[in-house]
Coordinates of C-alpha atoms (C1' of nucleotides) in Angstrom, one line a residue:
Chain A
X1 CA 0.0 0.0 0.0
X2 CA 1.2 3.4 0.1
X3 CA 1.3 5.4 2.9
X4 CA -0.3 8.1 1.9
X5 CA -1.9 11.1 3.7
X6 CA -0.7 11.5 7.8
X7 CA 3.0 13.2 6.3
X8 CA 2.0 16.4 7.8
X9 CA 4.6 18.7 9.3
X10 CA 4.2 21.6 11.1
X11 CA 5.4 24.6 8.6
X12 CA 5.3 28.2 9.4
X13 CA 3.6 29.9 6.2
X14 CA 2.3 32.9 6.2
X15 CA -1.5 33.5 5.4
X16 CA -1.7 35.7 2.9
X17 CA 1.4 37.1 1.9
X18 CA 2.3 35.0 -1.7
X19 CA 5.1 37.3 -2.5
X20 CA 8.6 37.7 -2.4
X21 CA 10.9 37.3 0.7
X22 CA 9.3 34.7 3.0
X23 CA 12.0 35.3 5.3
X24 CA 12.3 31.9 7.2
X25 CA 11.7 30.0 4.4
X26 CA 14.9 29.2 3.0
X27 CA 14.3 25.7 2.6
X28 CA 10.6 26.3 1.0
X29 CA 10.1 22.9 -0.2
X30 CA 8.1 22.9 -3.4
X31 CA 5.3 21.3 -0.8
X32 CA 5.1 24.5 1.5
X33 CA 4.9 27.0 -1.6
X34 CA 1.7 24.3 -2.5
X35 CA 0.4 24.3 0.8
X36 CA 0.7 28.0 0.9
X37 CA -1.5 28.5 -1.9
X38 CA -4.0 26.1 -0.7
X39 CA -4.1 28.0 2.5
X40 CA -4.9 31.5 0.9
X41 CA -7.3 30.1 -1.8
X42 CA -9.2 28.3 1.3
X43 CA -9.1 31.5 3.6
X44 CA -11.2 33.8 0.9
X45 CA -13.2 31.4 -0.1
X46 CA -14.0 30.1 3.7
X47 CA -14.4 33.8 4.6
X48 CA -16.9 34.9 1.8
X49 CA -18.9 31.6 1.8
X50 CA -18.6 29.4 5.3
X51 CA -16.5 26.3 5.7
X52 CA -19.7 24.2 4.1
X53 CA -20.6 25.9 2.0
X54 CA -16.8 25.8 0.3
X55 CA -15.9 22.8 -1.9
X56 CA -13.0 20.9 -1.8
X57 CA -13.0 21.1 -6.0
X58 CA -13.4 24.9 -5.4
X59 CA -10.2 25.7 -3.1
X60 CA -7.8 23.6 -5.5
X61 CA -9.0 25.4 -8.2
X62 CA -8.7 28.5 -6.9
X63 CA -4.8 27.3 -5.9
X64 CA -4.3 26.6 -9.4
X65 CA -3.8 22.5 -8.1
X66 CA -5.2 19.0 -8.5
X67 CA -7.6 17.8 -6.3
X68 CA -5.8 15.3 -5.6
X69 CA -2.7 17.3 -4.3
X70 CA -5.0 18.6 -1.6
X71 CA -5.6 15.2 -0.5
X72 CA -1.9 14.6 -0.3
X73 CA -0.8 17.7 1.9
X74 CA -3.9 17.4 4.1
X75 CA -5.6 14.8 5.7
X76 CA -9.3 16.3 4.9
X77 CA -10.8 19.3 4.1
X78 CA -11.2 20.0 8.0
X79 CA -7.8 19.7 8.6
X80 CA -6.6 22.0 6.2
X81 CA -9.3 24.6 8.0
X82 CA -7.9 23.9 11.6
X83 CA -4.0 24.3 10.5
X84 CA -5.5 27.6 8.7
X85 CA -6.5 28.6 12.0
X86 CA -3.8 27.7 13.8
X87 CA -1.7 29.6 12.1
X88 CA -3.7 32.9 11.4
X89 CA -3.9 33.3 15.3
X90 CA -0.6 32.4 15.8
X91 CA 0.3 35.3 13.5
X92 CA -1.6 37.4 15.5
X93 CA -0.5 36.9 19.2
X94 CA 2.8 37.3 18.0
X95 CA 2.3 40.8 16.8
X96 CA 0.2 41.6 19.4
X97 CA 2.8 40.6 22.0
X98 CA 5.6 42.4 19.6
X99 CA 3.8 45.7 20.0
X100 CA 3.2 45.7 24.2
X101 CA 6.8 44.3 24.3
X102 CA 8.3 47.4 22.2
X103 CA 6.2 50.0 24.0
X104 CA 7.6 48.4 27.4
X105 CA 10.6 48.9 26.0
X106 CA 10.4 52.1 24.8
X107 CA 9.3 53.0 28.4
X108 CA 5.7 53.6 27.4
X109 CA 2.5 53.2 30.3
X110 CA 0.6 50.1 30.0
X111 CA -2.2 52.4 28.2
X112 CA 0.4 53.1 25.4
X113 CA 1.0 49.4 25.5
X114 CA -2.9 49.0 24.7
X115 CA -2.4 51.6 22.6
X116 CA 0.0 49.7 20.4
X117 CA -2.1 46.6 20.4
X118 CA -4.6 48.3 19.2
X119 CA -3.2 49.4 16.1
X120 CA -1.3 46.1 15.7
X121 CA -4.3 44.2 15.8
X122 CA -6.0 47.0 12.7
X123 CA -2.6 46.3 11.2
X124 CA -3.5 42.6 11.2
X125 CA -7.3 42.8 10.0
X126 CA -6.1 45.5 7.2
X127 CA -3.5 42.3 6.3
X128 CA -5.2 39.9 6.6
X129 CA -8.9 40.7 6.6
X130 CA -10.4 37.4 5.2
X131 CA -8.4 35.7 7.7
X132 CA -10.1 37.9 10.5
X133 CA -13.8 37.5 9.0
X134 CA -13.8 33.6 9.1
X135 CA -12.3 33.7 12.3
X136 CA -14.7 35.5 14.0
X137 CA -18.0 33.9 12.0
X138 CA -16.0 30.5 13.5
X139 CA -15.2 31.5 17.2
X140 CA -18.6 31.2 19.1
X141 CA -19.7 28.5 17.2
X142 CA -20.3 25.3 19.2
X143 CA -20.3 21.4 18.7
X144 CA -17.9 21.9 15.4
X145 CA -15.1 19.4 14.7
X146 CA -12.4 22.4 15.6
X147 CA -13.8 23.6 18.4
X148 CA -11.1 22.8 20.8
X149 CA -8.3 24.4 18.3
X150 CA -10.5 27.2 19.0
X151 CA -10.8 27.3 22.5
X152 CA -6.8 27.0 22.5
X153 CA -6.2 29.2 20.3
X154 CA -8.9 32.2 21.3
X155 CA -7.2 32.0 24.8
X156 CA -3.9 32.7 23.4
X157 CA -4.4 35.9 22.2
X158 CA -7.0 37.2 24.8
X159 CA -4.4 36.1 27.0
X160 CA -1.6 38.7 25.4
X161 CA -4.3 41.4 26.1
X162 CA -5.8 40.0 30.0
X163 CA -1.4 40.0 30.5
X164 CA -1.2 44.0 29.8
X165 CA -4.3 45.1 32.2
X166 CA -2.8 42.6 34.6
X167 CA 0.2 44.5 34.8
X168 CA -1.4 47.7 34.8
X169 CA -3.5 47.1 37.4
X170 CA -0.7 45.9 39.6
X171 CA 1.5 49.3 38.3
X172 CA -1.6 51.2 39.6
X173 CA -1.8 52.1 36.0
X174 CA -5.8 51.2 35.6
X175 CA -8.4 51.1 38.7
X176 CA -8.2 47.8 40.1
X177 CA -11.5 47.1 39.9
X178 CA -11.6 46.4 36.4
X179 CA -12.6 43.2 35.5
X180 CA -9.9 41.7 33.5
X181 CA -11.1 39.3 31.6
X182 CA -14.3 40.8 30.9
X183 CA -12.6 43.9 29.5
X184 CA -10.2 42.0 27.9
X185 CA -13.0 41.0 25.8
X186 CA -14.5 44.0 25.0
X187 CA -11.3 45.8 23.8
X188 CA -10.7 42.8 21.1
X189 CA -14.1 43.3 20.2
X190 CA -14.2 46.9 19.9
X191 CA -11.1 46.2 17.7
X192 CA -12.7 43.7 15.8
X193 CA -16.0 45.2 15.1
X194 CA -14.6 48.5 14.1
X195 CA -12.2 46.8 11.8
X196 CA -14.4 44.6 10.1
X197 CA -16.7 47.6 9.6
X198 CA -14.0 49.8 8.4
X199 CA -13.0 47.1 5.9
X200 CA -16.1 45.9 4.9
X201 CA -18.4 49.2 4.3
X202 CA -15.2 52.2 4.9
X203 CA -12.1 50.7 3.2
X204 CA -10.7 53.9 2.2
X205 CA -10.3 55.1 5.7
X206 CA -6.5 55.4 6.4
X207 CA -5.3 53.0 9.5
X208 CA -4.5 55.8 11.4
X209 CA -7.9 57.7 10.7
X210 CA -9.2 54.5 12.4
X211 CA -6.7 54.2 15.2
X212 CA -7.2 57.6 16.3
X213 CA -11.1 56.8 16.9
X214 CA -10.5 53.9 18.6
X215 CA -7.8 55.5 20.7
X216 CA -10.6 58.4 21.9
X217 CA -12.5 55.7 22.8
X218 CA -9.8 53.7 24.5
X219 CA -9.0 57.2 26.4
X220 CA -12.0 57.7 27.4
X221 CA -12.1 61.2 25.7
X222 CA -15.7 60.4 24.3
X223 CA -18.1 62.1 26.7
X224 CA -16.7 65.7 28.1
X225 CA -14.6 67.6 25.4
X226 CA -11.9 67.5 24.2
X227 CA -9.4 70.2 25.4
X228 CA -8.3 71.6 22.0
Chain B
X1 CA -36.6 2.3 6.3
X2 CA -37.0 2.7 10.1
X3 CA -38.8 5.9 10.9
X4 CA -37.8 9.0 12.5
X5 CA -38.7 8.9 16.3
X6 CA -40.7 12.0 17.0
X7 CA -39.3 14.0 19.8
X8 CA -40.9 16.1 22.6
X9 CA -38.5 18.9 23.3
X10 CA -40.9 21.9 24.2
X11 CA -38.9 24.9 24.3
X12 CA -40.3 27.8 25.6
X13 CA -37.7 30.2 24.4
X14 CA -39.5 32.7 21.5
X15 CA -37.6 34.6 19.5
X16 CA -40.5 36.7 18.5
X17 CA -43.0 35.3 20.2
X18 CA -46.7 37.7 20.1
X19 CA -48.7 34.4 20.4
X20 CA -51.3 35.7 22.4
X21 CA -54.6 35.5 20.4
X22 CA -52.7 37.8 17.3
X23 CA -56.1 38.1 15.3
X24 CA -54.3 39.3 12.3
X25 CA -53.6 37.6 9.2
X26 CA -56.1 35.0 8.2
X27 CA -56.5 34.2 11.7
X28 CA -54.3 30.8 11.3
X29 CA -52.9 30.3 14.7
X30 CA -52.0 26.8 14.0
X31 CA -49.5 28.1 11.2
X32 CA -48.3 30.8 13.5
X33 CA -47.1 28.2 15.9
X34 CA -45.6 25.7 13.5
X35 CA -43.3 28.8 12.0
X36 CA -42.6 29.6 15.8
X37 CA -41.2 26.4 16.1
X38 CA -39.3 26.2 13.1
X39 CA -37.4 29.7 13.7
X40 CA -37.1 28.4 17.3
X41 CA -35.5 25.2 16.0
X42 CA -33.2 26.8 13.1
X43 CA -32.0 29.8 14.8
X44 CA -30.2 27.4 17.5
X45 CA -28.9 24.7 14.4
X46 CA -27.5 27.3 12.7
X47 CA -26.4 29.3 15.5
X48 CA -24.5 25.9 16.4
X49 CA -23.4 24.6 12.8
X50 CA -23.9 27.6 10.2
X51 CA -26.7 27.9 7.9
X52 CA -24.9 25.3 4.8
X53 CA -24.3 22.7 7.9
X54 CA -27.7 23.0 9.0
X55 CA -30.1 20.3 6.6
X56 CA -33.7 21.1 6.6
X57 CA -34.3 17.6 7.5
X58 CA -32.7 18.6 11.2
X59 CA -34.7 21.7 11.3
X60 CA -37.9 20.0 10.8
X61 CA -37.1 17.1 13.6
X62 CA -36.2 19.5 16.0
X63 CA -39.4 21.4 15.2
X64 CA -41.0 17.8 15.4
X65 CA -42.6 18.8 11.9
X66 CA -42.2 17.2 8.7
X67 CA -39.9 18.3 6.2
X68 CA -42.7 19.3 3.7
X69 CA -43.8 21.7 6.3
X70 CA -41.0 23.8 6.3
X71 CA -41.8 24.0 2.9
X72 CA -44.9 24.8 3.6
X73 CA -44.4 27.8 5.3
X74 CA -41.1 29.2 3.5
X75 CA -40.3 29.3 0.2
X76 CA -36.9 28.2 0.9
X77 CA -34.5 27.1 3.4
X78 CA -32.7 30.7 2.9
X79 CA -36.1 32.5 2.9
X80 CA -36.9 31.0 6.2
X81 CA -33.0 32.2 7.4
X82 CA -33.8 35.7 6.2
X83 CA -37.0 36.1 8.1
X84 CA -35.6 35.0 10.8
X85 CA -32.7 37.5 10.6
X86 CA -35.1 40.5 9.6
X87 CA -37.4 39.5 13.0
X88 CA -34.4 39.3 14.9
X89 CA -32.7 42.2 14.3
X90 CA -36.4 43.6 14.7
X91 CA -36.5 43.0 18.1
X92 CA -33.3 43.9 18.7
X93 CA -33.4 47.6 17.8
X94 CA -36.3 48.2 19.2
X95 CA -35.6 47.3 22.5
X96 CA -32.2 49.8 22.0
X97 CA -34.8 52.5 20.7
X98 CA -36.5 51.8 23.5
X99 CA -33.9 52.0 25.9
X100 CA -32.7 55.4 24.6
X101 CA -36.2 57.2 24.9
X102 CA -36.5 56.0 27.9
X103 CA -33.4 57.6 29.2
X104 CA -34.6 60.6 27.9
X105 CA -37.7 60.6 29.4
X106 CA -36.2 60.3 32.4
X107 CA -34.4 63.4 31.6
X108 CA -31.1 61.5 31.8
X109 CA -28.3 62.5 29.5
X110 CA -26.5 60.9 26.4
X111 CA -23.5 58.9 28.3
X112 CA -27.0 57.4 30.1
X113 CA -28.9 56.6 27.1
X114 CA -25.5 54.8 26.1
X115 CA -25.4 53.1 29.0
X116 CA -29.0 52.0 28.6
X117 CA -28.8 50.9 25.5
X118 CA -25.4 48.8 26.5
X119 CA -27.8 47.5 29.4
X120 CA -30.6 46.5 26.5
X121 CA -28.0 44.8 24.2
X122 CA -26.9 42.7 27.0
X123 CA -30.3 41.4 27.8
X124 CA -31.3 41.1 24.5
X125 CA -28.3 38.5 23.8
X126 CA -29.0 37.0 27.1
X127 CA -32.3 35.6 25.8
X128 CA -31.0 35.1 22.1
X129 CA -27.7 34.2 22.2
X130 CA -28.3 31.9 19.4
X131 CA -29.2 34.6 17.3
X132 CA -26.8 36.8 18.2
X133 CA -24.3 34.0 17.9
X134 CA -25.8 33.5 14.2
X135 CA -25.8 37.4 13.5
X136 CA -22.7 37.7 13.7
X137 CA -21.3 34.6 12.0
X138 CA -23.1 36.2 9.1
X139 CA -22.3 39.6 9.1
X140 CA -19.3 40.1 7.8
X141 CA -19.6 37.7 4.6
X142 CA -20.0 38.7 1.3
X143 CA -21.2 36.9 -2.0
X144 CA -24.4 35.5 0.3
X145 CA -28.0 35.2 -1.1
X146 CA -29.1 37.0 1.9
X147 CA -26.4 39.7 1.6
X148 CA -28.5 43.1 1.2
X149 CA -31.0 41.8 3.6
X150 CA -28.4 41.5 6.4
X151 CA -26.9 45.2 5.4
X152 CA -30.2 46.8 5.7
X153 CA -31.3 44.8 8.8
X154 CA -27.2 45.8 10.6
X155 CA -27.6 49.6 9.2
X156 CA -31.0 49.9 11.3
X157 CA -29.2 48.7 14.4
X158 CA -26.2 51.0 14.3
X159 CA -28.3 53.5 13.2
X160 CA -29.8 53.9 16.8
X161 CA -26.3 54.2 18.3
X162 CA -25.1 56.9 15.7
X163 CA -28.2 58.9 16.5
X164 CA -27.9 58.9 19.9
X165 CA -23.9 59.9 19.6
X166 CA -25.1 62.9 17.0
X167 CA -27.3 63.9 19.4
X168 CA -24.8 63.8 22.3
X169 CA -22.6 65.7 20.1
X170 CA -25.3 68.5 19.2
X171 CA -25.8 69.2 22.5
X172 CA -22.0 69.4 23.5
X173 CA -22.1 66.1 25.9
X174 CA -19.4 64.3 23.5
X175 CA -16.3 65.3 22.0
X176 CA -16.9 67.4 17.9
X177 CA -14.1 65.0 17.4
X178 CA -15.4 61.4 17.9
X179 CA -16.0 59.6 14.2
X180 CA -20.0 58.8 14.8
X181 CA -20.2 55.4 12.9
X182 CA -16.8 54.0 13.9
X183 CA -17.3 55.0 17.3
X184 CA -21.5 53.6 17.1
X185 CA -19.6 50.1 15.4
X186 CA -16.8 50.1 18.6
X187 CA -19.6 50.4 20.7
X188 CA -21.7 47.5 19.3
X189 CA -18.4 45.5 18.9
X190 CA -17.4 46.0 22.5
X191 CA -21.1 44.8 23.9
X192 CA -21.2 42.1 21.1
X193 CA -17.7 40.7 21.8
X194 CA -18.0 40.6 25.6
X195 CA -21.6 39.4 25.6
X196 CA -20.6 37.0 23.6
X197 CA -17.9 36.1 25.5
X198 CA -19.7 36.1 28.6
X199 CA -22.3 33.4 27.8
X200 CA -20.0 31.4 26.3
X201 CA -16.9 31.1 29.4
X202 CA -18.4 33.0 32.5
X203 CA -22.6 32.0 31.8
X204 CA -22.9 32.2 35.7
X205 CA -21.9 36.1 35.8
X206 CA -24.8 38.6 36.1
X207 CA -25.9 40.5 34.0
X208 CA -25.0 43.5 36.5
X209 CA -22.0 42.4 37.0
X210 CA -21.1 42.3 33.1
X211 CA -22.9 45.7 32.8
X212 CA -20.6 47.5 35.3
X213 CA -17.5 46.3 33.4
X214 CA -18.7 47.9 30.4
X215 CA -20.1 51.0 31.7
X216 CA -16.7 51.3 33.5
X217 CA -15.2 51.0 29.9
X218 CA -17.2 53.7 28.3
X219 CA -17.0 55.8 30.6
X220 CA -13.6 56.0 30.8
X221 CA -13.0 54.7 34.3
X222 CA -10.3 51.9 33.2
X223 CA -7.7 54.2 33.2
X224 CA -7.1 56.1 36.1
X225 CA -8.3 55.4 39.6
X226 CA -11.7 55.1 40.0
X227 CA -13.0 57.6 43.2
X228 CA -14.5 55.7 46.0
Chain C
dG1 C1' 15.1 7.2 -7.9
dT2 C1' 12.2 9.6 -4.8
dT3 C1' 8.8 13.0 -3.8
dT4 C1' 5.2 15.6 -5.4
dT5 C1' 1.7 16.7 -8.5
dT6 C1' -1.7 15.7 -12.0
dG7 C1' -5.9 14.2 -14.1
dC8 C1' -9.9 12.0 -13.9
dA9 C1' -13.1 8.4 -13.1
dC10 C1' -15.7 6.6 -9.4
dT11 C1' -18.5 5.9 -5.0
dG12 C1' -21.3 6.4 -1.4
dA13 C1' -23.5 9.6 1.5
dC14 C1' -26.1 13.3 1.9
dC15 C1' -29.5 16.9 0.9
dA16 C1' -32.8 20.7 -1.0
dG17 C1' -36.8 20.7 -2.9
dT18 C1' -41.2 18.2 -4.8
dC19 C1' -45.7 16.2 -4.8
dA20 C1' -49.5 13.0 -4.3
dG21 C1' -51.8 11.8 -0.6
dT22 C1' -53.6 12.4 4.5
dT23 C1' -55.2 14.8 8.5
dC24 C1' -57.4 18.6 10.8
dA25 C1' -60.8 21.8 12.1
dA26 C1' -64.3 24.6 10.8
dT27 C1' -68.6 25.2 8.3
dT28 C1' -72.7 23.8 6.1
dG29 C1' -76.9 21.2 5.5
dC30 C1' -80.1 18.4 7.7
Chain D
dG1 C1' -76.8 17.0 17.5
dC2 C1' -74.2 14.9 13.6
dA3 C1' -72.7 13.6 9.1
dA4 C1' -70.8 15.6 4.8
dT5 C1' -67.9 18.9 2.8
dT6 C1' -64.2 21.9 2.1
dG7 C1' -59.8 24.1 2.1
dA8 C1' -55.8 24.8 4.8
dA9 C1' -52.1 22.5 7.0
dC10 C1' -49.3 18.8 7.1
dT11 C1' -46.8 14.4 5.7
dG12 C1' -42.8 11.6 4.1
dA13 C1' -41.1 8.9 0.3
dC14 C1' -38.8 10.1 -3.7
dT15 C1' -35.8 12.7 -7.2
dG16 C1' -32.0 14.8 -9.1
dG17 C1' -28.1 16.7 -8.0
dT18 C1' -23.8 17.7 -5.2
dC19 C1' -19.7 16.8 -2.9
dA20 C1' -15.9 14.7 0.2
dG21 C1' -12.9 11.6 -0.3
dT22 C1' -10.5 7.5 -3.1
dG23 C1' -7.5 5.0 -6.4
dC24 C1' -4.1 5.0 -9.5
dA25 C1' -1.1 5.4 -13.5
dA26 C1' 1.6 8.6 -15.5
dA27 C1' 4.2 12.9 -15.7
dA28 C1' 7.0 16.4 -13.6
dA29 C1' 10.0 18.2 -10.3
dC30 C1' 13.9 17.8 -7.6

DNA sequence: GTTTTTGCACTGACCAGTCAGTTCAATTGC
DNA sequence: GCAATTGAACTGACTGGTCAGTGCAAAAAC
């Protein structure tokens, strides 16, 4: 027999960016530049229609491959969705981390940390907005095959946000009775919701146009006026 | 070959439910209650699995109804999701609406009538968080039959938190400054994403309790120590 | 010469929608 | 009262189609 499908390493690729200069990938086997197009023709497709509703026959052709060859870099259509996942997120926390790190070390106040996130997580949707949009149509979804990818993977970047208030509750930076997790939640999805908005019915609003919105909001400089 | 066991599950849960003695259209209360039950049945399927997961076969078991029923009553398996949407969303803005003139009957000002309305959205996905679940799986798609439908249906909603900021702004209680619709979508996004959140990880928190957090977040009250 | 991809035919399950027939409940005629 | 009648509501087997996943020989890439 041959031993087919179950050959499935665990390859940094980068969602959407086909272009030039993948920077890790100097050994970019011919299989990772074919799973990488099988991973951006899936994440459009996935976002504009659902995971159902997307055919197998559909993402190949969209990645300009045989059927077949999706069968032999994935084990199943759901598998190639949960790696998709996987990954997209993972590209996320680490940005989001990036930016509180570099405003810690630029000497920045937990607020500028939030700040940064902020615009790193814009920076990500603008990227990557297909990506974001099937994400969040997937997240509170219950009794699906992935859900436990999910969970894991949810967790990981709320946590990168639940980390900063943390630490600024315990600078005395934000009132200590905020309720981390809770708010936690509400930033991302003042982020989220904004972003998709922007992207969907506003795209030709700069980033920073955005940012600066979000920031008032952040800053509480909503109600009362603005000293100007 | 071996039939379908019928099943008993009464579920009490409406998500537009005016059953008492409505003696509108035709008078057919019977047919009222069989659509009841088949929005009541869908909206959690499809809240659970997506709308292309969700067979009409499952719909009409959990409505304990036969499949030729559904047809019935709906043209279509995606007519039937649209009304259900449009009903939804329905409800949903007026009970904001609601919320808003209420504040201002009570001669409260606009940071109230946000608050209120944050206080409606949050019961209103605490009795339909299938729906909201669904809503927002949904809303951010494109190339969807039901497409325009759920842009009309989301522009009402928002609509009611722009007003309500224009207004503020009119009479100098918020900032010239603040961008009305991406501050009205941070808004939604903020209640959406931690409502959500809340009924999916933390369903034994009060609604109180999850209210505070988020007034304390539009108001500012994050940053800063709070007085008291 | 090994790995990867291709092309394509095939299968078995599943599913939206249909339709001829059945039940229900209200009304009519007696 | 109580059949008979009627139309609305409902039923479920059936159809025509779709799609995930398979199998494999041959070609291409490395």
């Amino acid at each position: 027999m041959i031993p087919k499908k179950a050959l499935h390493t665990r390859v940094p690729v980068t969602i959407g960016a086909m272009e030039s200069s993948s920077p890790t990938t100097g050994g970019s086997t011919r299989r990772e530049a074919t799973r990488q197009k099988l991973y951006e023709a899936a994440v459009t497709l996935i976002a504009e229609q659902g995971f159902s509703a997307t055919t197998v026959d559909e993402i190949a052709e969209r990645a300009g491959v045989a059927k077949g060859t999706v069968y032999y870099n994935f084990a199943s259509k759901s598998v190639l969705f949960e790696e998709l996942l996987r990954h997209g997120v993972g590209l996320l926390t680490a940005s989001l981390r990036q930016a509180a790190e570099q405003t810690a070390r630029d000497g920045g106040g937990k607020v500028d940390a939030l700040d940064a996130m902020i615009r790193a997580g814009l920076v990500f949707i603008e990227r990557y907005p297909a990506f974001t949009q099937l994400y969040v149509a997937e997240l509170w979804r219950t009794n699906r095959a992935w859900q436990s990818t999910l969970m894991v993977v949810r967790q990981q970047a709320v946590a990168v946000v639940e980390d900063v208030l943390r630490d600024g509750v315990a600078a005395g930076e934000f009132s200590e009775e905020i309720d981390v997790p809770l708010t936690a939640s509400a930033l991302v999805g003042m982020v989220l919701v904004a972003a998709l908005d922007w992207q969907s019915f506003q795209p030709e609003r700069s980033l920073d146009d955005v940012h600066a919105a979000l920031s008032r909001l952040l800053q509480g400089r909503v109600s009362g006026r603005d000293r100007d």
